[in-house]
PDB file of C-alpha atoms in Angstrom:
ATOM      1  CA  UNK A   1     106.120  89.012  73.117  1.00  0.00           C
ATOM      2  CA  UNK A   2     107.641  88.722  76.541  1.00  0.00           C
ATOM      3  CA  UNK A   3     107.321  85.703  78.707  1.00  0.00           C
ATOM      4  CA  UNK A   4     105.330  86.238  81.770  1.00  0.00           C
ATOM      5  CA  UNK A   5     107.437  87.169  84.855  1.00  0.00           C
ATOM      6  CA  UNK A   6     106.872  85.387  88.187  1.00  0.00           C
ATOM      7  CA  UNK A   7     106.363  87.785  91.105  1.00  0.00           C
ATOM      8  CA  UNK A   8     105.076  87.237  94.636  1.00  0.00           C
ATOM      9  CA  UNK A   9     102.373  89.397  95.965  1.00  0.00           C
ATOM     10  CA  UNK A  10     102.184  89.759  99.670  1.00  0.00           C
ATOM     11  CA  UNK A  11      99.112  90.812 101.346  1.00  0.00           C
ATOM     12  CA  UNK A  12      99.023  92.096 104.936  1.00  0.00           C
ATOM     13  CA  UNK A  13      95.817  92.755 106.847  1.00  0.00           C
ATOM     14  CA  UNK A  14      96.240  94.326 110.338  1.00  0.00           C
ATOM     15  CA  UNK A  15      94.887  92.293 113.217  1.00  0.00           C
ATOM     16  CA  UNK A  16      93.003  93.723 116.086  1.00  0.00           C
ATOM     17  CA  UNK A  17      95.161  95.687 118.489  1.00  0.00           C
ATOM     18  CA  UNK A  18      97.835  96.326 115.655  1.00  0.00           C
ATOM     19  CA  UNK A  19     100.923  97.886 117.387  1.00  0.00           C
ATOM     20  CA  UNK A  20     101.925 101.044 115.360  1.00  0.00           C
ATOM     21  CA  UNK A  21     105.326 100.687 116.749  1.00  0.00           C
ATOM     22  CA  UNK A  22     105.933  97.856 114.271  1.00  0.00           C
ATOM     23  CA  UNK A  23     105.542 100.171 111.249  1.00  0.00           C
ATOM     24  CA  UNK A  24     109.036 101.529 111.404  1.00  0.00           C
ATOM     25  CA  UNK A  25     110.720  98.135 111.586  1.00  0.00           C
ATOM     26  CA  UNK A  26     108.533  96.938 108.960  1.00  0.00           C
ATOM     27  CA  UNK A  27     109.479  99.802 106.583  1.00  0.00           C
ATOM     28  CA  UNK A  28     113.204  99.200 107.390  1.00  0.00           C
ATOM     29  CA  UNK A  29     112.688  95.549 106.470  1.00  0.00           C
ATOM     30  CA  UNK A  30     111.130  96.675 103.044  1.00  0.00           C
ATOM     31  CA  UNK A  31     114.002  99.097 102.465  1.00  0.00           C
ATOM     32  CA  UNK A  32     116.334  96.146 102.929  1.00  0.00           C
ATOM     33  CA  UNK A  33     114.542  94.224 100.276  1.00  0.00           C
ATOM     34  CA  UNK A  34     114.475  97.136  97.934  1.00  0.00           C
ATOM     35  CA  UNK A  35     118.357  97.492  98.440  1.00  0.00           C
ATOM     36  CA  UNK A  36     118.793  93.752  97.572  1.00  0.00           C
ATOM     37  CA  UNK A  37     116.676  94.360  94.375  1.00  0.00           C
ATOM     38  CA  UNK A  38     113.811  91.964  95.666  1.00  0.00           C
ATOM     39  CA  UNK A  39     111.168  94.567  96.148  1.00  0.00           C
ATOM     40  CA  UNK A  40     109.227  96.018  93.248  1.00  0.00           C
ATOM     41  CA  UNK A  41     106.251  97.856  94.830  1.00  0.00           C
ATOM     42  CA  UNK A  42     104.817  98.544  98.319  1.00  0.00           C
ATOM     43  CA  UNK A  43     102.153 100.332  99.748  1.00  0.00           C
ATOM     44  CA  UNK A  44      99.470 100.689 102.395  1.00  0.00           C
ATOM     45  CA  UNK A  45      95.704 100.703 101.666  1.00  0.00           C
ATOM     46  CA  UNK A  46      93.822 103.942 101.990  1.00  0.00           C
ATOM     47  CA  UNK A  47      91.486 102.658 104.880  1.00  0.00           C
ATOM     48  CA  UNK A  48      94.718 101.713 106.954  1.00  0.00           C
ATOM     49  CA  UNK A  49      93.496  98.040 107.219  1.00  0.00           C
ATOM     50  CA  UNK A  50      96.791  96.742 105.865  1.00  0.00           C
ATOM     51  CA  UNK A  51      98.973  96.876 102.661  1.00  0.00           C
ATOM     52  CA  UNK A  52     100.827  94.945 100.128  1.00  0.00           C
ATOM     53  CA  UNK A  53     104.244  94.381  98.492  1.00  0.00           C
ATOM     54  CA  UNK A  54     105.533  92.746  95.458  1.00  0.00           C
ATOM     55  CA  UNK A  55     108.561  90.610  95.407  1.00  0.00           C
ATOM     56  CA  UNK A  56     110.663  90.028  92.371  1.00  0.00           C
ATOM     57  CA  UNK A  57     113.731  88.008  91.635  1.00  0.00           C
ATOM     58  CA  UNK A  58     112.869  85.288  93.999  1.00  0.00           C
ATOM     59  CA  UNK A  59     113.389  81.660  93.091  1.00  0.00           C
ATOM     60  CA  UNK A  60     109.928  80.208  94.000  1.00  0.00           C
ATOM     61  CA  UNK A  61     106.991  80.376  96.353  1.00  0.00           C
ATOM     62  CA  UNK A  62     108.736  78.798  99.264  1.00  0.00           C
ATOM     63  CA  UNK A  63     111.766  81.152  98.959  1.00  0.00           C
ATOM     64  CA  UNK A  64     109.146  84.179  98.904  1.00  0.00           C
ATOM     65  CA  UNK A  65     107.441  82.772 102.054  1.00  0.00           C
ATOM     66  CA  UNK A  66     110.944  82.563 103.774  1.00  0.00           C
ATOM     67  CA  UNK A  67     111.586  86.116 103.003  1.00  0.00           C
ATOM     68  CA  UNK A  68     108.173  87.194 104.449  1.00  0.00           C
ATOM     69  CA  UNK A  69     108.693  85.190 107.588  1.00  0.00           C
ATOM     70  CA  UNK A  70     111.531  87.843 108.330  1.00  0.00           C
ATOM     71  CA  UNK A  71     109.083  90.681 108.138  1.00  0.00           C
ATOM     72  CA  UNK A  72     108.605  92.201 111.673  1.00  0.00           C
ATOM     73  CA  UNK A  73     104.825  92.087 111.040  1.00  0.00           C
ATOM     74  CA  UNK A  74     105.167  88.372 110.612  1.00  0.00           C
ATOM     75  CA  UNK A  75     107.453  87.877 113.536  1.00  0.00           C
ATOM     76  CA  UNK A  76     105.093  89.686 115.978  1.00  0.00           C
ATOM     77  CA  UNK A  77     101.909  88.293 114.542  1.00  0.00           C
ATOM     78  CA  UNK A  78     100.575  91.839 113.946  1.00  0.00           C
ATOM     79  CA  UNK A  79      99.042  91.091 110.514  1.00  0.00           C
ATOM     80  CA  UNK A  80      97.348  88.078 108.657  1.00  0.00           C
ATOM     81  CA  UNK A  81      99.687  87.605 105.740  1.00  0.00           C
ATOM     82  CA  UNK A  82      99.187  85.722 102.563  1.00  0.00           C
ATOM     83  CA  UNK A  83     101.710  85.169  99.658  1.00  0.00           C
ATOM     84  CA  UNK A  84     100.529  84.494  96.119  1.00  0.00           C
ATOM     85  CA  UNK A  85     102.585  83.469  93.235  1.00  0.00           C
ATOM     86  CA  UNK A  86     101.640  86.043  90.508  1.00  0.00           C
ATOM     87  CA  UNK A  87     102.467  85.493  86.841  1.00  0.00           C
ATOM     88  CA  UNK A  88     102.592  89.046  85.677  1.00  0.00           C
ATOM     89  CA  UNK A  89     102.978  90.261  81.976  1.00  0.00           C
TER      90      UNK A  89
END
């Protein structure tokens, strides 16, 4: 049986007055994570209230939070963001 893998689930919920102009820089940020091999999944919620992404290959929760702090949505305070350590199998 495979050992559980630790991933980091990042939940982003749009704040009132969300600036749509931040979507393109956010997607570019995610593309960079993907190119670095750190992004497993990403997507927006069907109701456009926010979205989520899944980080992999990150040392620990603090390192995941440091990555998320570079997200333009975090930098500009456009979304409420929560990072969860997620033991997947």
